[in-house]
């Protein structure tokens, strides 16, 4: 990396990212959404004379919004990239020098360098706007396998340092939470821009970029279950059924569909992972019994005053209490670790240990959450909370500060509570009243 690029990264890392809400995305996207969709689809048809007026009108509206988006993103994306590049420096040296993490670092440096070329570009120029959109699409493609590549590097590091007491896995966990959250936020900005102003079409004409203003939660849940069911049957030749219940006490009637402003792909990812976990638990619990008459998984969707809550319940035997504090650890899985060889015919059902922690990040990204309650010997409830109001669904973003740097420099904490689980970070346990 050149010294000039290094100084530029350090400069942008001093700025804090600007957190947006779903309402911000929707309000801006709505200004150009209908016109953008009309113009994109217009490339495939011949217009009648009376329609040319709309083309001129929508072209002007879209170009004005495109200019505003380019102006914002050419500053904001470098800030988010620079913040996480600075944090990469604090990883353990053996991990940072691994082939996988060196590749990640190079990708982020290259992406930063490509976006920073537009720092002083004229956002009103149509050629610049088109090139900028193509650059963002290129970055999205480059970063498509960031999660898998990072996972490979972390697993290799863990395997090499299993007996190393100096390996501070707590700091790696801290970094991965922030790193993946940053990735989610950057992809959100890129996808929203390219779907509004690039060549990518939204999944549906009613979507504003990648956001569905009336996301049907039950519909996404059914889609997630269907794909998880297909994967489960590939591995076990069987799968449990599911029972859906929707409760909407504030709608016209209790059976009314539950909708909210949300990113369907994010919700799909969360529910797909949870259904996979439940299916595997139920099938594994009953695999010694010669029948496929499993207890059904239950999916409850409830709309409250402020939140939409989704609870996925299974009778898969639950998880031992001694393991529950590891559920959101990236280097932990209750399933055997799958082979990481390329060319695999199908995706693994489980084993990397990334499903739950990344799902929780997707939920927390827009001010929601994911919690797991388990009863050993019985089953598990996974509870997803989503903000009902788009104005309250604000981005949760990592910010690189001096405090962040200190976090990475801190030694492994000494437990100041007695515990049956020595690996647990007991010094963070809240004080109990006695």
Tab-separated table of C-alpha atoms in Angstrom:
chain	number	residue	atom	x	y	z
A	1	UNK	CA	0.000	0.000	0.000
A	2	UNK	CA	1.357	3.427	-0.943
A	3	UNK	CA	1.987	6.007	1.762
A	4	UNK	CA	-0.473	8.361	0.036
A	5	UNK	CA	-3.257	5.771	0.173
A	6	UNK	CA	-2.412	5.002	3.801
A	7	UNK	CA	-2.696	8.692	4.734
A	8	UNK	CA	-6.029	8.956	2.909
A	9	UNK	CA	-7.410	5.944	4.769
A	10	UNK	CA	-6.289	7.423	8.093
A	11	UNK	CA	-7.916	10.718	7.150
A	12	UNK	CA	-11.284	9.142	6.378
A	13	UNK	CA	-11.104	6.892	9.443
A	14	UNK	CA	-11.257	10.035	11.598
A	15	UNK	CA	-14.820	10.657	10.419
A	16	UNK	CA	-17.821	8.870	11.886
A	17	UNK	CA	-20.217	7.072	9.529
A	18	UNK	CA	-23.661	8.628	9.109
A	19	UNK	CA	-26.352	6.265	10.387
A	20	UNK	CA	-29.538	6.278	8.313
A	21	UNK	CA	-32.992	4.965	9.092
A	22	UNK	CA	-35.294	2.952	6.869
A	23	UNK	CA	-37.414	6.080	6.675
A	24	UNK	CA	-34.430	7.989	5.229
A	25	UNK	CA	-33.917	5.267	2.617
A	26	UNK	CA	-37.615	5.142	1.750
A	27	UNK	CA	-38.167	8.889	1.508
A	28	UNK	CA	-35.160	9.400	-0.740
A	29	UNK	CA	-35.837	6.312	-2.830
A	30	UNK	CA	-39.481	7.249	-3.325
A	31	UNK	CA	-38.431	10.478	-5.076
A	32	UNK	CA	-36.745	8.497	-7.820
A	33	UNK	CA	-38.210	5.030	-7.379
A	34	UNK	CA	-41.193	5.155	-9.720
A	35	UNK	CA	-39.349	7.153	-12.346
A	36	UNK	CA	-36.291	4.901	-12.194
A	37	UNK	CA	-38.383	1.757	-12.548
A	38	UNK	CA	-40.282	3.276	-15.485
A	39	UNK	CA	-37.087	4.293	-17.291
A	40	UNK	CA	-35.312	0.971	-16.727
A	41	UNK	CA	-38.215	-1.012	-18.074
A	42	UNK	CA	-38.656	1.484	-20.926
A	43	UNK	CA	-35.476	0.201	-22.561
A	44	UNK	CA	-37.361	-2.915	-23.622
A	45	UNK	CA	-40.359	-1.322	-25.325
A	46	UNK	CA	-41.392	1.271	-27.928
A	47	UNK	CA	-43.239	4.354	-26.634
A	48	UNK	CA	-46.242	6.108	-28.069
A	49	UNK	CA	-46.003	9.882	-28.704
A	50	UNK	CA	-48.014	10.832	-25.610
A	51	UNK	CA	-45.575	8.921	-23.370
A	52	UNK	CA	-42.461	10.919	-24.305
A	53	UNK	CA	-43.443	13.677	-21.863
A	54	UNK	CA	-43.165	11.251	-18.958
A	55	UNK	CA	-39.747	10.081	-20.147
A	56	UNK	CA	-38.413	13.655	-20.091
A	57	UNK	CA	-39.991	14.367	-16.707
A	58	UNK	CA	-38.782	11.158	-15.054
A	59	UNK	CA	-35.311	11.494	-16.555
A	60	UNK	CA	-34.883	14.885	-14.881
A	61	UNK	CA	-36.180	13.604	-11.551
A	62	UNK	CA	-33.960	10.531	-11.573
A	63	UNK	CA	-30.842	12.495	-12.561
A	64	UNK	CA	-31.391	14.958	-9.698
A	65	UNK	CA	-31.677	12.105	-7.184
A	66	UNK	CA	-28.745	10.257	-8.752
A	67	UNK	CA	-26.579	13.353	-8.300
A	68	UNK	CA	-27.568	13.569	-4.609
A	69	UNK	CA	-26.861	9.877	-4.045
A	70	UNK	CA	-23.432	10.039	-5.710
A	71	UNK	CA	-22.548	13.111	-3.652
A	72	UNK	CA	-23.407	11.303	-0.420
A	73	UNK	CA	-21.955	7.875	-1.215
A	74	UNK	CA	-18.602	9.066	-2.576
A	75	UNK	CA	-17.961	10.399	0.946
A	76	UNK	CA	-19.861	7.902	3.080
A	77	UNK	CA	-18.606	4.610	1.622
A	78	UNK	CA	-14.902	5.585	2.011
A	79	UNK	CA	-15.613	6.518	5.639
A	80	UNK	CA	-17.131	3.103	6.358
A	81	UNK	CA	-14.358	1.280	4.516
A	82	UNK	CA	-11.627	3.307	6.248
A	83	UNK	CA	-13.108	2.730	9.711
A	84	UNK	CA	-13.013	-1.034	9.287
A	85	UNK	CA	-9.580	-0.995	7.600
A	86	UNK	CA	-8.170	0.658	10.716
A	87	UNK	CA	-9.695	-2.062	12.878
A	88	UNK	CA	-8.165	-4.782	10.708
A	89	UNK	CA	-4.738	-3.612	11.881
A	90	UNK	CA	-5.540	-4.680	15.446
A	91	UNK	CA	-6.096	-8.353	14.664
A	92	UNK	CA	-3.485	-10.828	15.966
A	93	UNK	CA	-0.493	-10.782	13.630
A	94	UNK	CA	-0.676	-14.512	12.732
A	95	UNK	CA	-4.327	-14.079	11.737
A	96	UNK	CA	-3.692	-10.870	9.817
A	97	UNK	CA	-0.878	-12.512	7.862
A	98	UNK	CA	-2.920	-15.567	6.911
A	99	UNK	CA	-3.683	-15.891	3.160
A	100	UNK	CA	-7.419	-15.423	3.733
A	101	UNK	CA	-7.126	-12.230	5.787
A	102	UNK	CA	-4.468	-10.775	3.491
A	103	UNK	CA	-6.918	-11.280	0.648
A	104	UNK	CA	-9.657	-9.516	2.658
A	105	UNK	CA	-7.355	-6.588	3.418
A	106	UNK	CA	-6.403	-6.260	-0.242
A	107	UNK	CA	-10.065	-6.292	-1.305
A	108	UNK	CA	-10.964	-3.508	1.115
A	109	UNK	CA	-7.940	-1.419	0.165
A	110	UNK	CA	-8.731	-1.805	-3.526
A	111	UNK	CA	-12.383	-0.902	-2.997
A	112	UNK	CA	-11.412	2.161	-0.974
A	113	UNK	CA	-8.973	3.238	-3.680
A	114	UNK	CA	-11.602	2.844	-6.408
A	115	UNK	CA	-14.264	4.872	-4.596
A	116	UNK	CA	-11.847	7.600	-3.517
A	117	UNK	CA	-11.119	8.326	-7.186
A	118	UNK	CA	-14.541	10.017	-7.266
A	119	UNK	CA	-13.704	12.274	-4.312
A	120	UNK	CA	-13.522	15.383	-6.522
A	121	UNK	CA	-15.559	14.090	-9.468
A	122	UNK	CA	-18.518	16.050	-10.799
A	123	UNK	CA	-21.584	14.161	-9.578
A	124	UNK	CA	-23.784	16.043	-12.035
A	125	UNK	CA	-21.990	14.542	-15.017
A	126	UNK	CA	-24.010	11.613	-16.425
A	127	UNK	CA	-20.875	9.694	-17.428
A	128	UNK	CA	-19.530	10.028	-13.876
A	129	UNK	CA	-22.850	8.805	-12.487
A	130	UNK	CA	-22.787	5.726	-14.725
A	131	UNK	CA	-19.153	4.959	-13.935
A	132	UNK	CA	-19.762	5.393	-10.212
A	133	UNK	CA	-22.662	2.928	-10.320
A	134	UNK	CA	-20.516	0.419	-12.228
A	135	UNK	CA	-17.729	0.835	-9.661
A	136	UNK	CA	-20.138	0.083	-6.817
A	137	UNK	CA	-21.411	-3.010	-8.620
A	138	UNK	CA	-17.818	-4.159	-9.093
A	139	UNK	CA	-17.112	-3.689	-5.377
A	140	UNK	CA	-20.220	-5.696	-4.461
A	141	UNK	CA	-19.061	-8.571	-6.663
A	142	UNK	CA	-15.538	-8.442	-5.221
A	143	UNK	CA	-16.855	-8.632	-1.658
A	144	UNK	CA	-19.408	-11.373	-2.356
A	145	UNK	CA	-17.384	-14.052	-0.536
A	146	UNK	CA	-16.042	-11.916	2.319
A	147	UNK	CA	-17.915	-13.887	5.009
A	148	UNK	CA	-16.684	-17.273	3.783
A	149	UNK	CA	-13.117	-16.063	3.228
A	150	UNK	CA	-12.944	-14.505	6.682
A	151	UNK	CA	-14.405	-17.642	8.246
A	152	UNK	CA	-11.705	-19.698	6.576
A	153	UNK	CA	-8.973	-17.467	7.989
A	154	UNK	CA	-10.423	-17.489	11.513
A	155	UNK	CA	-10.857	-21.268	11.527
A	156	UNK	CA	-7.292	-21.763	10.339
A	157	UNK	CA	-6.077	-19.457	13.123
A	158	UNK	CA	-8.128	-21.349	15.700
A	159	UNK	CA	-6.780	-24.710	14.546
A	160	UNK	CA	-3.181	-23.476	14.786
A	161	UNK	CA	-3.628	-21.856	18.214
A	162	UNK	CA	-5.942	-24.267	20.023
A	163	UNK	CA	-3.491	-24.710	22.888
A	164	UNK	CA	-2.188	-21.138	22.902
A	165	UNK	CA	-3.308	-19.431	26.107
A	166	UNK	CA	-2.286	-16.017	24.725
A	167	UNK	CA	-4.800	-16.205	21.861
A	168	UNK	CA	-7.440	-13.599	22.708
A	169	UNK	CA	-10.573	-14.939	21.032
A	170	UNK	CA	-12.687	-12.320	22.764
A	171	UNK	CA	-11.076	-9.584	20.658
A	172	UNK	CA	-11.582	-11.628	17.490
A	173	UNK	CA	-15.259	-11.990	18.372
A	174	UNK	CA	-15.417	-8.229	18.984
A	175	UNK	CA	-13.818	-7.546	15.603
A	176	UNK	CA	-16.035	-9.963	13.654
A	177	UNK	CA	-19.213	-8.406	15.034
A	178	UNK	CA	-18.065	-4.992	13.883
A	179	UNK	CA	-16.559	-6.183	10.614
A	180	UNK	CA	-19.659	-8.046	9.460
A	181	UNK	CA	-21.964	-5.256	10.585
A	182	UNK	CA	-19.896	-2.822	8.540
A	183	UNK	CA	-20.160	-5.153	5.554
A	184	UNK	CA	-23.955	-5.377	5.892
A	185	UNK	CA	-24.230	-1.577	5.985
A	186	UNK	CA	-21.953	-1.021	2.973
A	187	UNK	CA	-23.829	-3.583	0.898
A	188	UNK	CA	-27.087	-1.904	1.875
A	189	UNK	CA	-25.837	1.438	0.521
A	190	UNK	CA	-24.482	-0.148	-2.653
A	191	UNK	CA	-27.567	-2.258	-3.372
A	192	UNK	CA	-29.910	0.652	-2.771
A	193	UNK	CA	-27.984	2.888	-5.179
A	194	UNK	CA	-27.506	0.313	-7.947
A	195	UNK	CA	-31.150	-0.748	-7.819
A	196	UNK	CA	-32.336	2.850	-7.993
A	197	UNK	CA	-29.839	4.214	-10.501
A	198	UNK	CA	-27.831	1.293	-11.900
A	199	UNK	CA	-28.778	-1.615	-14.129
A	200	UNK	CA	-30.052	-3.815	-11.282
A	201	UNK	CA	-33.830	-4.092	-11.139
A	202	UNK	CA	-35.571	-4.421	-7.760
A	203	UNK	CA	-37.017	-7.840	-6.936
A	204	UNK	CA	-40.517	-6.410	-7.289
A	205	UNK	CA	-41.992	-3.276	-8.919
A	206	UNK	CA	-43.382	-2.330	-5.498
A	207	UNK	CA	-39.924	-2.305	-3.896
A	208	UNK	CA	-37.966	0.893	-3.394
A	209	UNK	CA	-34.505	-0.342	-4.204
A	210	UNK	CA	-33.962	-3.378	-1.972
A	211	UNK	CA	-36.616	-2.249	0.546
A	212	UNK	CA	-40.201	-3.479	0.559
A	213	UNK	CA	-42.485	-0.745	1.985
A	214	UNK	CA	-45.069	-3.456	2.776
A	215	UNK	CA	-42.943	-6.489	3.554
A	216	UNK	CA	-45.262	-9.434	4.265
A	217	UNK	CA	-43.570	-11.202	7.169
A	218	UNK	CA	-45.551	-14.428	6.809
A	219	UNK	CA	-44.741	-14.655	3.109
A	220	UNK	CA	-40.990	-14.287	3.790
A	221	UNK	CA	-41.240	-16.872	6.583
A	222	UNK	CA	-42.903	-19.389	4.253
A	223	UNK	CA	-40.272	-18.808	1.594
A	224	UNK	CA	-37.488	-19.260	4.162
A	225	UNK	CA	-39.025	-22.473	5.470
A	226	UNK	CA	-39.489	-23.924	1.978
A	227	UNK	CA	-35.807	-23.483	1.121
A	228	UNK	CA	-34.611	-24.728	4.514
A	229	UNK	CA	-36.910	-27.753	4.082
A	230	UNK	CA	-35.362	-28.507	0.694
A	231	UNK	CA	-31.857	-28.382	2.187
A	232	UNK	CA	-32.850	-30.514	5.181
A	233	UNK	CA	-34.340	-33.194	2.931
A	234	UNK	CA	-31.139	-33.258	0.889
A	235	UNK	CA	-29.221	-34.268	4.026
A	236	UNK	CA	-31.709	-36.321	5.998
A	237	UNK	CA	-34.276	-37.393	3.378
A	238	UNK	CA	-36.939	-36.016	5.685
A	239	UNK	CA	-37.947	-32.803	7.454
A	240	UNK	CA	-40.403	-31.568	10.094
A	241	UNK	CA	-43.482	-29.557	9.145
A	242	UNK	CA	-44.264	-26.067	10.391
A	243	UNK	CA	-47.345	-24.413	11.880
A	244	UNK	CA	-47.838	-20.662	11.417
A	245	UNK	CA	-49.748	-18.351	13.718
A	246	UNK	CA	-50.176	-14.606	13.156
A	247	UNK	CA	-51.447	-12.267	15.845
A	248	UNK	CA	-52.306	-8.691	14.918
A	249	UNK	CA	-54.371	-7.210	17.747
A	250	UNK	CA	-54.148	-3.721	16.235
A	251	UNK	CA	-55.391	-4.651	12.760
A	252	UNK	CA	-58.992	-4.923	11.493
A	253	UNK	CA	-59.044	-8.549	12.651
A	254	UNK	CA	-56.645	-10.965	14.279
A	255	UNK	CA	-55.911	-12.812	11.017
A	256	UNK	CA	-54.832	-9.716	9.082
A	257	UNK	CA	-51.439	-10.079	7.421
A	258	UNK	CA	-48.565	-8.361	9.196
A	259	UNK	CA	-46.544	-5.918	7.107
A	260	UNK	CA	-43.746	-3.476	7.812
A	261	UNK	CA	-41.067	-1.506	5.998
A	262	UNK	CA	-38.089	-3.856	5.805
A	263	UNK	CA	-35.399	-5.419	3.634
A	264	UNK	CA	-36.836	-8.825	2.614
A	265	UNK	CA	-33.412	-10.334	1.897
A	266	UNK	CA	-32.272	-9.545	5.458
A	267	UNK	CA	-35.388	-11.083	7.000
A	268	UNK	CA	-35.078	-14.107	4.729
A	269	UNK	CA	-31.480	-14.690	5.830
A	270	UNK	CA	-32.441	-14.577	9.525
A	271	UNK	CA	-35.448	-16.898	9.268
A	272	UNK	CA	-33.725	-19.315	6.887
A	273	UNK	CA	-30.917	-19.818	9.412
A	274	UNK	CA	-33.348	-20.277	12.305
A	275	UNK	CA	-35.489	-22.788	10.407
A	276	UNK	CA	-32.337	-24.714	9.432
A	277	UNK	CA	-31.269	-24.916	13.082
A	278	UNK	CA	-34.693	-26.063	14.253
A	279	UNK	CA	-35.031	-28.682	11.518
A	280	UNK	CA	-31.635	-30.143	12.226
A	281	UNK	CA	-32.337	-30.282	15.970
A	282	UNK	CA	-35.702	-32.024	15.502
A	283	UNK	CA	-34.403	-34.574	12.995
A	284	UNK	CA	-31.221	-35.294	14.975
A	285	UNK	CA	-33.212	-35.851	18.161
A	286	UNK	CA	-35.433	-38.422	16.480
A	287	UNK	CA	-32.974	-40.001	14.053
A	288	UNK	CA	-32.720	-43.219	16.111
A	289	UNK	CA	-36.489	-43.673	15.969
A	290	UNK	CA	-37.791	-45.392	12.851
A	291	UNK	CA	-40.481	-42.829	11.993
A	292	UNK	CA	-40.818	-39.390	10.455
A	293	UNK	CA	-43.682	-38.279	12.662
A	294	UNK	CA	-41.865	-35.243	14.063
A	295	UNK	CA	-43.377	-32.608	16.282
A	296	UNK	CA	-43.964	-29.581	14.013
A	297	UNK	CA	-41.903	-26.414	14.269
A	298	UNK	CA	-44.075	-23.502	15.325
A	299	UNK	CA	-43.705	-20.010	13.887
A	300	UNK	CA	-45.519	-17.208	15.695
A	301	UNK	CA	-45.659	-13.718	14.165
A	302	UNK	CA	-47.049	-10.945	16.354
A	303	UNK	CA	-47.447	-7.211	15.715
A	304	UNK	CA	-47.128	-5.024	18.781
A	305	UNK	CA	-47.206	-1.265	19.314
A	306	UNK	CA	-43.533	-0.762	18.470
A	307	UNK	CA	-42.201	-4.071	17.180
A	308	UNK	CA	-42.967	-7.110	15.088
A	309	UNK	CA	-41.862	-10.252	16.909
A	310	UNK	CA	-41.235	-13.616	15.244
A	311	UNK	CA	-40.810	-16.671	17.455
A	312	UNK	CA	-39.642	-19.977	15.999
A	313	UNK	CA	-40.117	-22.852	18.441
A	314	UNK	CA	-38.978	-26.444	18.144
A	315	UNK	CA	-38.983	-29.574	20.278
A	316	UNK	CA	-35.509	-30.599	19.216
A	317	UNK	CA	-34.154	-31.341	22.677
A	318	UNK	CA	-32.723	-27.929	23.467
A	319	UNK	CA	-29.107	-27.061	24.238
A	320	UNK	CA	-27.064	-27.786	27.350
A	321	UNK	CA	-26.855	-24.841	29.701
A	322	UNK	CA	-23.069	-25.078	29.725
A	323	UNK	CA	-23.070	-24.345	25.979
A	324	UNK	CA	-25.613	-21.525	25.775
A	325	UNK	CA	-23.062	-18.728	26.317
A	326	UNK	CA	-21.317	-19.906	23.134
A	327	UNK	CA	-24.350	-19.763	20.826
A	328	UNK	CA	-23.366	-16.437	19.246
A	329	UNK	CA	-19.665	-17.229	19.074
A	330	UNK	CA	-18.360	-17.316	15.486
A	331	UNK	CA	-16.022	-20.182	16.254
A	332	UNK	CA	-18.663	-22.424	17.807
A	333	UNK	CA	-21.205	-24.805	16.309
A	334	UNK	CA	-23.121	-27.781	17.676
A	335	UNK	CA	-22.760	-29.438	14.251
A	336	UNK	CA	-19.608	-31.126	12.905
A	337	UNK	CA	-17.430	-28.789	10.891
A	338	UNK	CA	-17.999	-29.347	7.142
A	339	UNK	CA	-15.287	-29.560	4.522
A	340	UNK	CA	-14.262	-26.187	3.088
A	341	UNK	CA	-13.192	-27.650	-0.236
A	342	UNK	CA	-14.336	-25.714	-3.271
A	343	UNK	CA	-16.646	-27.292	-5.819
A	344	UNK	CA	-19.119	-28.634	-3.268
A	345	UNK	CA	-22.423	-29.547	-4.914
A	346	UNK	CA	-24.616	-28.093	-2.181
A	347	UNK	CA	-24.335	-25.768	0.784
A	348	UNK	CA	-23.791	-27.358	4.201
A	349	UNK	CA	-26.767	-27.479	6.546
A	350	UNK	CA	-24.655	-26.355	9.512
A	351	UNK	CA	-21.157	-26.429	10.986
A	352	UNK	CA	-19.404	-23.124	10.336
A	353	UNK	CA	-20.846	-21.459	13.438
A	354	UNK	CA	-21.769	-18.269	11.565
A	355	UNK	CA	-25.522	-18.706	11.154
A	356	UNK	CA	-26.695	-17.360	14.513
A	357	UNK	CA	-24.155	-14.544	15.052
A	358	UNK	CA	-24.585	-13.139	11.524
A	359	UNK	CA	-28.375	-13.483	11.788
A	360	UNK	CA	-28.280	-11.477	15.008
A	361	UNK	CA	-26.258	-8.777	13.229
A	362	UNK	CA	-28.852	-8.567	10.446
A	363	UNK	CA	-31.551	-8.141	13.096
A	364	UNK	CA	-29.561	-5.565	15.091
A	365	UNK	CA	-28.496	-3.623	11.987
A	366	UNK	CA	-31.888	-1.887	11.873
A	367	UNK	CA	-32.401	-1.634	15.639
A	368	UNK	CA	-33.929	-5.080	16.100
A	369	UNK	CA	-32.554	-8.116	17.920
A	370	UNK	CA	-32.341	-11.891	18.023
A	371	UNK	CA	-32.484	-13.876	21.262
A	372	UNK	CA	-32.459	-17.593	21.963
A	373	UNK	CA	-34.178	-19.286	24.906
A	374	UNK	CA	-33.531	-22.994	25.285
A	375	UNK	CA	-34.687	-25.750	27.656
A	376	UNK	CA	-32.268	-28.648	27.751
A	377	UNK	CA	-34.150	-31.873	27.123
A	378	UNK	CA	-37.128	-30.160	25.517
A	379	UNK	CA	-36.558	-27.526	22.816
A	380	UNK	CA	-35.553	-24.029	21.782
A	381	UNK	CA	-37.261	-20.715	21.058
A	382	UNK	CA	-35.559	-18.206	18.751
A	383	UNK	CA	-37.121	-14.750	19.033
A	384	UNK	CA	-36.577	-12.101	16.367
A	385	UNK	CA	-37.598	-8.507	17.101
A	386	UNK	CA	-37.990	-5.968	14.276
A	387	UNK	CA	-38.824	-2.283	14.566
A	388	UNK	CA	-42.345	-1.602	13.312
A	389	UNK	CA	-41.782	2.093	12.562
A	390	UNK	CA	-39.307	2.883	9.795
A	391	UNK	CA	-38.300	6.070	11.631
A	392	UNK	CA	-37.038	3.938	14.534
A	393	UNK	CA	-35.273	1.351	12.354
A	394	UNK	CA	-31.894	3.105	12.500
A	395	UNK	CA	-28.606	1.662	11.309
A	396	UNK	CA	-26.317	0.336	14.026
A	397	UNK	CA	-22.791	1.068	12.801
A	398	UNK	CA	-19.301	0.437	14.205
A	399	UNK	CA	-17.292	3.611	14.823
A	400	UNK	CA	-13.511	3.492	15.089
A	401	UNK	CA	-12.278	5.615	18.006
A	402	UNK	CA	-9.481	5.646	20.569
A	403	UNK	CA	-11.730	3.523	22.799
A	404	UNK	CA	-11.977	0.944	20.027
A	405	UNK	CA	-8.205	0.773	19.815
A	406	UNK	CA	-7.947	0.222	23.580
A	407	UNK	CA	-10.419	-2.644	23.346
A	408	UNK	CA	-8.069	-4.537	21.041
A	409	UNK	CA	-5.044	-3.811	23.236
A	410	UNK	CA	-6.678	-5.057	26.410
A	411	UNK	CA	-5.391	-8.291	27.842
A	412	UNK	CA	-7.566	-11.325	28.405
A	413	UNK	CA	-9.790	-10.278	31.330
A	414	UNK	CA	-9.329	-11.967	34.670
A	415	UNK	CA	-12.560	-13.462	35.967
A	416	UNK	CA	-13.698	-11.841	39.193
A	417	UNK	CA	-16.693	-14.128	39.712
A	418	UNK	CA	-16.635	-17.788	40.614
A	419	UNK	CA	-18.123	-19.930	37.852
A	420	UNK	CA	-18.745	-23.490	36.779
A	421	UNK	CA	-17.677	-22.471	33.253
A	422	UNK	CA	-14.084	-21.176	33.343
A	423	UNK	CA	-14.115	-20.135	29.677
A	424	UNK	CA	-16.925	-17.710	30.276
A	425	UNK	CA	-16.214	-13.976	30.424
A	426	UNK	CA	-17.416	-13.601	33.990
A	427	UNK	CA	-16.093	-10.128	34.617
A	428	UNK	CA	-18.931	-8.759	32.474
A	429	UNK	CA	-21.601	-10.311	34.649
A	430	UNK	CA	-23.823	-7.626	36.164
A	431	UNK	CA	-23.832	-7.174	39.916
A	432	UNK	CA	-26.497	-9.227	41.638
A	433	UNK	CA	-28.322	-7.858	44.648
A	434	UNK	CA	-27.717	-9.989	47.690
